[in-house]
C-alpha cells in the first residue's frame, strides 16, 4: 500500500514539474541623450503594466512572460516614451504558437531609429 502511494506521489510530482514558464528575453539599450521614462514590450493583442525606465546610455534586461498567451502566431509591440514626449509604438519580431523563436532579442534605441538584433534558438 505504501509503495502505491509513493508511486502516485512521484507521478503527480513529475506531471506538475513539467509545467514551465515561457519567457521572451530582451536586452534594451538607450543610445539617445534623453531618459526613456516608460518602456514595455508585449505580445500582439495583450497588455501589461510592467514598465521600465532607461537613462541615457543605459542597458537593461527585460523579460516578457508569455506563459498565459494563446497558442497563436504574432509579433511584439514596443511602447516607449521619453520624459518630454508622447508614447511611440513599434511592432517587430515574431513568435509562433505562443513561444518565442529567439533566445534573445537585442533592441538599441537610437535618436532617429530603433535597431533590433535577433539571437535565434537552436533546436
mmCIF file of C-alpha atoms in Angstrom:
data_model
loop_
_atom_site.group_PDB
_atom_site.id
_atom_site.type_symbol
_atom_site.label_atom_id
_atom_site.label_comp_id
_atom_site.label_asym_id
_atom_site.label_seq_id
_atom_site.Cartn_x
_atom_site.Cartn_y
_atom_site.Cartn_z
ATOM 1 C CA UNK A 1 0.000 0.000 0.000
ATOM 2 C CA UNK A 2 2.842 2.385 0.875
ATOM 3 C CA UNK A 3 4.547 1.670 -2.438
ATOM 4 C CA UNK A 4 1.332 2.573 -4.283
ATOM 5 C CA UNK A 5 1.190 5.972 -2.511
ATOM 6 C CA UNK A 6 4.850 6.640 -3.310
ATOM 7 C CA UNK A 7 4.294 5.739 -6.973
ATOM 8 C CA UNK A 8 1.230 8.013 -7.220
ATOM 9 C CA UNK A 9 3.126 10.806 -5.469
ATOM 10 C CA UNK A 10 6.046 10.510 -7.878
ATOM 11 C CA UNK A 11 3.734 10.539 -10.899
ATOM 12 C CA UNK A 12 1.980 13.666 -9.645
ATOM 13 C CA UNK A 13 5.346 15.345 -8.977
ATOM 14 C CA UNK A 14 6.632 14.523 -12.467
ATOM 15 C CA UNK A 15 3.408 15.727 -14.069
ATOM 16 C CA UNK A 16 3.426 19.114 -12.333
ATOM 17 C CA UNK A 17 7.179 19.672 -12.650
ATOM 18 C CA UNK A 18 6.881 19.565 -16.454
ATOM 19 C CA UNK A 19 4.924 22.831 -16.419
ATOM 20 C CA UNK A 20 7.350 25.654 -17.212
ATOM 21 C CA UNK A 21 7.090 29.344 -17.888
ATOM 22 C CA UNK A 22 7.521 30.735 -21.374
ATOM 23 C CA UNK A 23 9.710 33.841 -21.239
ATOM 24 C CA UNK A 24 10.826 36.054 -24.122
ATOM 25 C CA UNK A 25 14.153 37.672 -23.205
ATOM 26 C CA UNK A 26 15.207 41.153 -24.328
ATOM 27 C CA UNK A 27 18.192 43.452 -23.840
ATOM 28 C CA UNK A 28 17.332 47.100 -24.372
ATOM 29 C CA UNK A 29 19.875 49.880 -24.724
ATOM 30 C CA UNK A 30 19.107 53.599 -24.708
ATOM 31 C CA UNK A 31 21.586 55.229 -27.115
ATOM 32 C CA UNK A 32 19.925 58.637 -27.008
ATOM 33 C CA UNK A 33 20.771 61.686 -24.927
ATOM 34 C CA UNK A 34 17.357 61.591 -23.222
ATOM 35 C CA UNK A 35 15.913 59.371 -20.492
ATOM 36 C CA UNK A 36 13.215 56.928 -21.589
ATOM 37 C CA UNK A 37 10.525 57.382 -18.965
ATOM 38 C CA UNK A 38 8.315 54.350 -19.693
ATOM 39 C CA UNK A 39 9.047 51.324 -21.871
ATOM 40 C CA UNK A 40 7.286 47.997 -22.211
ATOM 41 C CA UNK A 41 7.189 45.063 -24.619
ATOM 42 C CA UNK A 42 4.030 42.999 -25.055
ATOM 43 C CA UNK A 43 2.958 40.206 -27.408
ATOM 44 C CA UNK A 44 0.473 41.275 -30.079
ATOM 45 C CA UNK A 45 -3.047 41.622 -28.658
ATOM 46 C CA UNK A 46 -2.009 41.624 -24.988
ATOM 47 C CA UNK A 47 -1.460 44.323 -22.380
ATOM 48 C CA UNK A 48 0.946 44.681 -19.480
ATOM 49 C CA UNK A 49 1.507 47.157 -16.679
ATOM 50 C CA UNK A 50 5.202 46.271 -16.438
ATOM 51 C CA UNK A 51 7.196 49.344 -17.497
ATOM 52 C CA UNK A 52 10.875 50.129 -17.116
ATOM 53 C CA UNK A 53 12.840 53.352 -17.473
ATOM 54 C CA UNK A 54 16.259 53.769 -19.065
ATOM 55 C CA UNK A 55 18.732 56.585 -18.550
ATOM 56 C CA UNK A 56 20.830 57.794 -21.440
ATOM 57 C CA UNK A 57 23.409 55.106 -22.331
ATOM 58 C CA UNK A 58 21.860 52.502 -20.014
ATOM 59 C CA UNK A 59 21.377 48.813 -20.907
ATOM 60 C CA UNK A 60 18.697 46.719 -19.167
ATOM 61 C CA UNK A 61 17.382 43.194 -19.435
ATOM 62 C CA UNK A 62 13.624 42.801 -19.896
ATOM 63 C CA UNK A 63 11.659 39.554 -19.594
ATOM 64 C CA UNK A 64 8.217 39.213 -21.163
ATOM 65 C CA UNK A 65 6.154 36.402 -19.607
ATOM 66 C CA UNK A 66 4.290 34.612 -22.420
ATOM 67 C CA UNK A 67 3.079 31.647 -20.369
ATOM 68 C CA UNK A 68 -0.613 32.543 -20.496
ATOM 69 C CA UNK A 69 -0.945 33.744 -24.078
ATOM 70 C CA UNK A 70 -2.858 31.739 -26.671
ATOM 71 C CA UNK A 71 -1.086 29.223 -28.918
ATOM 72 C CA UNK A 72 -1.071 31.603 -31.876
ATOM 73 C CA UNK A 73 1.486 33.370 -34.056
ATOM 74 C CA UNK A 74 2.169 37.059 -33.658
ATOM 75 C CA UNK A 75 4.649 39.855 -33.188
ATOM 76 C CA UNK A 76 5.810 42.044 -30.322
ATOM 77 C CA UNK A 77 4.861 45.639 -29.626
ATOM 78 C CA UNK A 78 7.366 48.067 -28.137
ATOM 79 C CA UNK A 79 5.766 51.074 -26.422
ATOM 80 C CA UNK A 80 8.021 53.790 -25.062
ATOM 81 C CA UNK A 81 8.102 57.478 -24.284
ATOM 82 C CA UNK A 82 10.761 59.972 -23.438
ATOM 83 C CA UNK A 83 10.261 62.234 -20.429
ATOM 84 C CA UNK A 84 9.020 65.109 -22.587
ATOM 85 C CA UNK A 85 7.097 63.245 -25.318
ATOM 86 C CA UNK A 86 4.069 61.097 -26.061
ATOM 87 C CA UNK A 87 4.161 57.301 -26.383
ATOM 88 C CA UNK A 88 5.636 55.856 -29.548
ATOM 89 C CA UNK A 89 4.900 52.315 -30.761
ATOM 90 C CA UNK A 90 6.870 49.916 -32.933
ATOM 91 C CA UNK A 91 5.961 46.348 -33.874
ATOM 92 C CA UNK A 92 8.762 43.891 -34.534
ATOM 93 C CA UNK A 93 9.785 40.235 -34.326
ATOM 94 C CA UNK A 94 7.753 37.090 -34.493
ATOM 95 C CA UNK A 95 6.616 34.339 -32.153
ATOM 96 C CA UNK A 96 4.907 31.102 -33.110
ATOM 97 C CA UNK A 97 2.328 29.030 -31.235
ATOM 98 C CA UNK A 98 2.775 31.329 -28.234
ATOM 99 C CA UNK A 99 6.539 30.676 -27.985
ATOM 100 C CA UNK A 100 9.429 32.975 -28.859
ATOM 101 C CA UNK A 101 11.693 31.671 -31.608
ATOM 102 C CA UNK A 102 14.620 33.779 -30.391
ATOM 103 C CA UNK A 103 16.885 33.056 -27.471
ATOM 104 C CA UNK A 104 17.457 36.797 -27.032
ATOM 105 C CA UNK A 105 16.317 39.957 -28.784
ATOM 106 C CA UNK A 106 18.605 42.995 -28.534
ATOM 107 C CA UNK A 107 16.992 46.395 -29.006
ATOM 108 C CA UNK A 108 19.005 49.572 -29.450
ATOM 109 C CA UNK A 109 17.011 52.789 -29.268
ATOM 110 C CA UNK A 110 18.830 55.466 -31.236
ATOM 111 C CA UNK A 111 17.954 59.137 -31.663
ATOM 112 C CA UNK A 112 16.194 58.597 -35.001
ATOM 113 C CA UNK A 113 15.675 54.821 -35.277
ATOM 114 C CA UNK A 114 15.359 51.524 -33.426
ATOM 115 C CA UNK A 115 17.730 48.659 -34.226
ATOM 116 C CA UNK A 116 16.579 45.110 -33.453
ATOM 117 C CA UNK A 117 19.008 42.179 -33.496
ATOM 118 C CA UNK A 118 17.909 38.564 -33.012
ATOM 119 C CA UNK A 119 19.779 35.627 -31.489
ATOM 120 C CA UNK A 120 17.801 32.569 -32.585
ATOM 121 C CA UNK A 121 17.270 29.406 -30.546
ATOM 122 C CA UNK A 122 18.953 26.264 -31.796
ATOM 123 C CA UNK A 123 16.685 23.244 -31.922
#
